[in-house]
PDB file of C-alpha atoms in Angstrom:
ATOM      1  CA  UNK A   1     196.922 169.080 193.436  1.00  0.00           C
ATOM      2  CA  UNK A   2     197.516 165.173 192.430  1.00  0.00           C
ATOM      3  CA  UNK A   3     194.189 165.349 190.739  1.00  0.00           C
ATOM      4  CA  UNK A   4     194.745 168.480 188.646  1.00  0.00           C
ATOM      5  CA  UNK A   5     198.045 166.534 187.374  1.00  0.00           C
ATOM      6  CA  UNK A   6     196.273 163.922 186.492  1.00  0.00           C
ATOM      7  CA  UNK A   7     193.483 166.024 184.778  1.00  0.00           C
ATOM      8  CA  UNK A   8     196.259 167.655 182.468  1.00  0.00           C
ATOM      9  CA  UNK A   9     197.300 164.240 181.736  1.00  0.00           C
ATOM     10  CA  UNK A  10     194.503 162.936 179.743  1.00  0.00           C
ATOM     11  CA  UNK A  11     191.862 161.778 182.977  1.00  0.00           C
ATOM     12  CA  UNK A  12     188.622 162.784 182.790  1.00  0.00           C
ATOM     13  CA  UNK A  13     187.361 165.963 184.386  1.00  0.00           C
ATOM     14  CA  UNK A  14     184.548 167.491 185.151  1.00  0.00           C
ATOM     15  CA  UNK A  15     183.674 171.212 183.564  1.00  0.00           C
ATOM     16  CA  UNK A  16     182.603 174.169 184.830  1.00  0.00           C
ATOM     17  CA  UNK A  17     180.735 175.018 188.183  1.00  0.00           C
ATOM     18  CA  UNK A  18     180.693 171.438 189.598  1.00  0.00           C
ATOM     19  CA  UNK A  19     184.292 171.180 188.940  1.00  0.00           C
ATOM     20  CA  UNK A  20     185.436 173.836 191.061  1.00  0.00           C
ATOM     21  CA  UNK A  21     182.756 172.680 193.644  1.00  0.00           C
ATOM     22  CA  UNK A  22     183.655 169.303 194.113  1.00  0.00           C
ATOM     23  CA  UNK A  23     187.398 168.721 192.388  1.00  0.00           C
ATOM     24  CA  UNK A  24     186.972 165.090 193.450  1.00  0.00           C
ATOM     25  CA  UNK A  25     183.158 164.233 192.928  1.00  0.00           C
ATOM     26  CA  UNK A  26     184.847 162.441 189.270  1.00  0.00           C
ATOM     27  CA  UNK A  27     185.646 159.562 191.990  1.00  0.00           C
ATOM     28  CA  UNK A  28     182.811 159.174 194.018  1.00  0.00           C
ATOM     29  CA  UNK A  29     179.897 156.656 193.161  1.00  0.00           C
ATOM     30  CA  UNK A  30     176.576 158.189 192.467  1.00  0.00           C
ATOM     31  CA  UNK A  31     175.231 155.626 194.368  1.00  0.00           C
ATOM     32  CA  UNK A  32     176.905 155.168 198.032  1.00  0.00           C
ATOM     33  CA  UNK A  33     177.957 158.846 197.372  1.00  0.00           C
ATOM     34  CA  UNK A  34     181.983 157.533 198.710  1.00  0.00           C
ATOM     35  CA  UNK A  35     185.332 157.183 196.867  1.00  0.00           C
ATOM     36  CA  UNK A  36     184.738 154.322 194.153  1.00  0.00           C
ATOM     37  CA  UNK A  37     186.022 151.076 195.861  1.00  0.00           C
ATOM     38  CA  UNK A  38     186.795 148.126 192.932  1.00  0.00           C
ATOM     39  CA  UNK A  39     185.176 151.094 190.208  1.00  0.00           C
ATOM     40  CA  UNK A  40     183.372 149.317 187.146  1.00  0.00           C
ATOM     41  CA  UNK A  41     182.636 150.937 184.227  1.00  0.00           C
ATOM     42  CA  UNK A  42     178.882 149.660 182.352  1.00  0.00           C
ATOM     43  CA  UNK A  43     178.092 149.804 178.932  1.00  0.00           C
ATOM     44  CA  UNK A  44     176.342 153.484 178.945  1.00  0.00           C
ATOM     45  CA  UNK A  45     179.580 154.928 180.768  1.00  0.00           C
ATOM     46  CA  UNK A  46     178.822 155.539 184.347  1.00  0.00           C
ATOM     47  CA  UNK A  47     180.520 153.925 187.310  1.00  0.00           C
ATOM     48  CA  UNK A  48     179.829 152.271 190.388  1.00  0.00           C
ATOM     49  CA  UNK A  49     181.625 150.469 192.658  1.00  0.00           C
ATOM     50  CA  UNK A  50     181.579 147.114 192.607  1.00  0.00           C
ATOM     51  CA  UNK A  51     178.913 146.486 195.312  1.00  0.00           C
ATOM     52  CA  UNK A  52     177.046 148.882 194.924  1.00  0.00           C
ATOM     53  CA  UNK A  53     176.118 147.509 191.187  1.00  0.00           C
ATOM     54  CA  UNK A  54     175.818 144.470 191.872  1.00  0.00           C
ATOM     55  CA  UNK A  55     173.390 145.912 193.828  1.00  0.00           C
ATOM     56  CA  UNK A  56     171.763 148.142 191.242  1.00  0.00           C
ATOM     57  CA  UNK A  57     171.875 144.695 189.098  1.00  0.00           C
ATOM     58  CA  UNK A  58     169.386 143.172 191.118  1.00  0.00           C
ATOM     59  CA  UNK A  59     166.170 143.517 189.924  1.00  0.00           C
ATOM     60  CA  UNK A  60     164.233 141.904 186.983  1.00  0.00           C
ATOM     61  CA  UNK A  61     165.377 144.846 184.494  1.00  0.00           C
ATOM     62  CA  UNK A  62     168.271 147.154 185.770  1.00  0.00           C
ATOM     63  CA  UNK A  63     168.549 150.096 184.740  1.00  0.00           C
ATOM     64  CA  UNK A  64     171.447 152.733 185.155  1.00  0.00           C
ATOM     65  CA  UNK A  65     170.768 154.934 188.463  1.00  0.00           C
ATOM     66  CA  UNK A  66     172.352 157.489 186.601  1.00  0.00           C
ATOM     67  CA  UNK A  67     170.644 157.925 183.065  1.00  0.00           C
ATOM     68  CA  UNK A  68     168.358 155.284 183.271  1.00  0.00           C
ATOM     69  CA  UNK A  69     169.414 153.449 180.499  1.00  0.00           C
ATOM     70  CA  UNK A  70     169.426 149.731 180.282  1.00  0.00           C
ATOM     71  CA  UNK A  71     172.269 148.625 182.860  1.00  0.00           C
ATOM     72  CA  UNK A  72     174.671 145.223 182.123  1.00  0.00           C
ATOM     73  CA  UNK A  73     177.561 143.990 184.021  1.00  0.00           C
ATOM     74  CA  UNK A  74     180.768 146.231 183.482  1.00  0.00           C
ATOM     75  CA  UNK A  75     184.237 146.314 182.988  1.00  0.00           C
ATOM     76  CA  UNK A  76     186.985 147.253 185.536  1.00  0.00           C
ATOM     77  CA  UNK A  77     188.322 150.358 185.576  1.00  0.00           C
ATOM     78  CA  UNK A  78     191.766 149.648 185.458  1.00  0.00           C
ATOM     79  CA  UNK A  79     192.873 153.721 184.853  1.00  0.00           C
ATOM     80  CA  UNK A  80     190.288 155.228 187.547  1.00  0.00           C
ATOM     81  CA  UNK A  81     191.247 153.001 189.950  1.00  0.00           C
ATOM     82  CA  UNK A  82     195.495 153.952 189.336  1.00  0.00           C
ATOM     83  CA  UNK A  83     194.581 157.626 190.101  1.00  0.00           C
ATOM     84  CA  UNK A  84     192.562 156.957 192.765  1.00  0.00           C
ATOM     85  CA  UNK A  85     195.549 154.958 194.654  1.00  0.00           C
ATOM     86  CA  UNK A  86     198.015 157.939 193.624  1.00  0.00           C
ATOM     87  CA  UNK A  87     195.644 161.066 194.394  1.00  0.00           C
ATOM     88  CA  UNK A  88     195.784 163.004 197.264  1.00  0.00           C
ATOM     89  CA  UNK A  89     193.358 164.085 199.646  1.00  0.00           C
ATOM     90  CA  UNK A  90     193.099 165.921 203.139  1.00  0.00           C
ATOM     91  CA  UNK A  91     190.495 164.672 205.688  1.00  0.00           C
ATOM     92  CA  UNK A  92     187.888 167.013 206.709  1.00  0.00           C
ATOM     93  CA  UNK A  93     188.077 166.469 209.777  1.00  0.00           C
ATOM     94  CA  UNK A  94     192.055 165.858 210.970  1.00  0.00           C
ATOM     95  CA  UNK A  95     192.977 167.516 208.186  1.00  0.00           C
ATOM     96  CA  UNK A  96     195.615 165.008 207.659  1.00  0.00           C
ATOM     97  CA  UNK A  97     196.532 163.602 203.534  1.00  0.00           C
ATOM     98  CA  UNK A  98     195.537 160.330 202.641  1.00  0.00           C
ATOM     99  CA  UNK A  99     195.081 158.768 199.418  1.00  0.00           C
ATOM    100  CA  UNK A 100     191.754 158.305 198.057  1.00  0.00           C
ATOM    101  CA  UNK A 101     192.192 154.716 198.255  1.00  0.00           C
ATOM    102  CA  UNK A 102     192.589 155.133 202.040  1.00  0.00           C
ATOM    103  CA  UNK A 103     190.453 158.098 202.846  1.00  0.00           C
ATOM    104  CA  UNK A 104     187.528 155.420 203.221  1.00  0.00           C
ATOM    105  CA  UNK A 105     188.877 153.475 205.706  1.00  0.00           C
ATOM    106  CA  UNK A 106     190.021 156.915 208.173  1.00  0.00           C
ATOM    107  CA  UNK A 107     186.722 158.872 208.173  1.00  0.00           C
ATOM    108  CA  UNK A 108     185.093 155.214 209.684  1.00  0.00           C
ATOM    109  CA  UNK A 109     187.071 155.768 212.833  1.00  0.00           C
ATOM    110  CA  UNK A 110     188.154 159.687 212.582  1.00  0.00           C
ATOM    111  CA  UNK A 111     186.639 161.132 215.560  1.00  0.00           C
ATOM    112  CA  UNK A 112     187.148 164.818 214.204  1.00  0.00           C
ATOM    113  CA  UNK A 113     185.707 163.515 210.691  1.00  0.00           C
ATOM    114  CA  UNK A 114     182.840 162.390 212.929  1.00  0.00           C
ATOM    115  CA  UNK A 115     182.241 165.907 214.452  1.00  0.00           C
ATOM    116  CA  UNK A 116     182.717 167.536 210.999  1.00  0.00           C
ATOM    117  CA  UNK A 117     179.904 165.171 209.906  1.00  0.00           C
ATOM    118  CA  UNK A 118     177.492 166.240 212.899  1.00  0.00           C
ATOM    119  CA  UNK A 119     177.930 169.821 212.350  1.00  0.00           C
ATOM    120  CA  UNK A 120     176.808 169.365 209.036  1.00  0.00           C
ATOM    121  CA  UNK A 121     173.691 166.929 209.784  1.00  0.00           C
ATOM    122  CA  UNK A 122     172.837 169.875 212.627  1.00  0.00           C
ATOM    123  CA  UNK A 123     173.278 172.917 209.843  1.00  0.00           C
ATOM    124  CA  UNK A 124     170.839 171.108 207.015  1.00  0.00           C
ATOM    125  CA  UNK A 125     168.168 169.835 209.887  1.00  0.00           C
ATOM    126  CA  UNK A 126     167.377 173.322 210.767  1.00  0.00           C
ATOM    127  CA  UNK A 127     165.843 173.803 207.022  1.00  0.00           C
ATOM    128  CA  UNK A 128     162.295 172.331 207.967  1.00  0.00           C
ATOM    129  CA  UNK A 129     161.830 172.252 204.011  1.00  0.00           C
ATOM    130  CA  UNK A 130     165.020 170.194 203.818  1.00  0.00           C
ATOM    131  CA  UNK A 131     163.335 167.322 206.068  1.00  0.00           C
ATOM    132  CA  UNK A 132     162.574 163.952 204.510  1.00  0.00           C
ATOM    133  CA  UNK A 133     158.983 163.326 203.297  1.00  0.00           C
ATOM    134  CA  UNK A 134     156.776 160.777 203.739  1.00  0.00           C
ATOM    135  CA  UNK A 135     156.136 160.124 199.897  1.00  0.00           C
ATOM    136  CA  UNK A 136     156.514 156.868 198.081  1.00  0.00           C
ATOM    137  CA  UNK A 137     158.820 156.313 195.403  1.00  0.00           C
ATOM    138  CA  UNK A 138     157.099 157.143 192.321  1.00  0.00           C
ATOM    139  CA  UNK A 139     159.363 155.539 189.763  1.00  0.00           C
ATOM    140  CA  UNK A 140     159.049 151.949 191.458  1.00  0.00           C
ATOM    141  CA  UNK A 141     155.506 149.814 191.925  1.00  0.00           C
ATOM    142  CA  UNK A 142     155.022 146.777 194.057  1.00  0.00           C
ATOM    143  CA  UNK A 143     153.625 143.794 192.622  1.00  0.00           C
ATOM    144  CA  UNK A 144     149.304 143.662 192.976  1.00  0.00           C
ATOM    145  CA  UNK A 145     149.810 139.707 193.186  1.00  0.00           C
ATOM    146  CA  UNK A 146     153.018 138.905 195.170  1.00  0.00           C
ATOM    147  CA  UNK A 147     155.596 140.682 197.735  1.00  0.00           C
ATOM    148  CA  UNK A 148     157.797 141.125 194.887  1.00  0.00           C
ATOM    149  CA  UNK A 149     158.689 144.961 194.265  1.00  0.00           C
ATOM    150  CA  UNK A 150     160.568 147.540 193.082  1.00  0.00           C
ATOM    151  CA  UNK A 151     159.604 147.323 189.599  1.00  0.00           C
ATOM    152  CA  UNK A 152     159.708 150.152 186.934  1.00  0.00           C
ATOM    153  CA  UNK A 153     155.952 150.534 185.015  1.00  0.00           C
ATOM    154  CA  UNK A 154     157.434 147.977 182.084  1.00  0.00           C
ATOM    155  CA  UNK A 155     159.071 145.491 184.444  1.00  0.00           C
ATOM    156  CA  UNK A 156     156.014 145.359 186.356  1.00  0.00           C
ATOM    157  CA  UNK A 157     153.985 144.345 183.193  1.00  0.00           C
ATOM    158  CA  UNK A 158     156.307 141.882 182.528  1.00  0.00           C
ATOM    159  CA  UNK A 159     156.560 140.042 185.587  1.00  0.00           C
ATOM    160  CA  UNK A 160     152.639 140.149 186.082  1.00  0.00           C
ATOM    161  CA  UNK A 161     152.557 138.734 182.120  1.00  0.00           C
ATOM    162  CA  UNK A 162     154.803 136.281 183.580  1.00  0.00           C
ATOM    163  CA  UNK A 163     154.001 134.755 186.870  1.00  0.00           C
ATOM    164  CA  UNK A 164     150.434 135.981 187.081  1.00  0.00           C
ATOM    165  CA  UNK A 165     148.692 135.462 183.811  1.00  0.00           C
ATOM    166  CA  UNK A 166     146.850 132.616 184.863  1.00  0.00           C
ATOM    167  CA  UNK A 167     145.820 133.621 188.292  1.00  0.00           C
ATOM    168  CA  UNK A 168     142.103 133.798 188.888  1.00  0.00           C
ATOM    169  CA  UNK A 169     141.818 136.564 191.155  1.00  0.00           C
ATOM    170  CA  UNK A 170     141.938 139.572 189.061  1.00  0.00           C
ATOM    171  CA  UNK A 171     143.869 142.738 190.872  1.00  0.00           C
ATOM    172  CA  UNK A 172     145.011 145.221 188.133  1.00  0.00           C
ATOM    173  CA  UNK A 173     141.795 146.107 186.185  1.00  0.00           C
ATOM    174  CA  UNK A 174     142.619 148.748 183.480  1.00  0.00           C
ATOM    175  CA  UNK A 175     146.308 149.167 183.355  1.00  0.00           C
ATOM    176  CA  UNK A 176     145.782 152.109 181.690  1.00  0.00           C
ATOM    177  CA  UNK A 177     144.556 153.970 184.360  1.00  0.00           C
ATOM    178  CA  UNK A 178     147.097 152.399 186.438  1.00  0.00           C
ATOM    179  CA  UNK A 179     150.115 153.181 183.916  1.00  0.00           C
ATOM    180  CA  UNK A 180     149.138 156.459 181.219  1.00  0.00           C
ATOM    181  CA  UNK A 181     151.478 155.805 178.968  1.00  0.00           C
ATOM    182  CA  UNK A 182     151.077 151.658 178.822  1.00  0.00           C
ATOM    183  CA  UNK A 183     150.357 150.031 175.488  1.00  0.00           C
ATOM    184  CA  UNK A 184     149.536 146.677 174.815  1.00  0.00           C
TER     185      UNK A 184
END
């Protein structure tokens, strides 16, 4: 109810479908998938929380886990983080209202919350096609020289420009076999 208020009162909302889905997924981070603690806003418009970009800021060049786009340090956000200490929520497993800010901090040691949380694991593990796979990331290479990894195909490039152009032993032969779309 707190959150349609605040959606009539200039927040941002979400449209359609999704909205009516999930009337709070506007403050959970797309990457720990919980309410934004500390929410910072980068350059392209997405937020995280705080750890969880700094995380995301980690390797050689960051890029947005959302749209992909270059990532930088953000900004606080000041009005996000106002509505999520004044909106309203029910657990899902007590049933009991906490704010968002809180909600966090209860579902840790909610023992009903737990349950709810097991029924659901036990529902979506039936779906054989819904199991995890055994398939490498395909978006992120190891370096051929080094233990370094989780490079995209130009960061990769870059660092083996980098650190490896004067190694002798030659690894990579014909990057663009390796990487389609590479251009010198």
């Amino acid at each position: 109810m707190a959150a349609q208020q605040q959606d009539r009162e200039g927040g941002s909302q979400l449209a359609g479908p999704a909205a009516e889905a999930d009337p709070l997924g506007r403050f959970t981070c797309p990457v720990c998938l919980e309410v934004y603690e500390k929410p910072v806003q980068v350059p392209c418009g997405h937020v995280f929380c705080s750890a969880c970009l700094q995380e995301c800021l980690k390797p050689k060049k960051p890029v947005c886990g959302v749209c992909r786009s270059a990532l930088a340090p953000g900004v606080r956000a000041a009005e996000l983080e106002r509505q999520i200490e004044s909106t309203e929520t029910s657990c899902h497993g007590c049933r009991k209202n906490f704010f968002l800010s809180k909600i966090r901090a209860h579902v840790a040691t909610c023992s009903k919350y737990q349950n709810y949380i097991m029924e659901g694991v036990k529902a979506t593990t039936k779906d054989a096609s819904l199991q995890p796979r055994n398939v490498p990331n395909r978006y992120t290479f190891p370096c051929p020289y080094c233990p370094e990894k989780n490079f995209d195909q130009e960061g990769l490039v870059e660092h083996c420009k980098l650190s490896h152009s004067t190694d002798t032993k030659s690894v990579v032969r014909g990057t663009r076999f390796c990487f389609p779309f590479y251009e010198k």
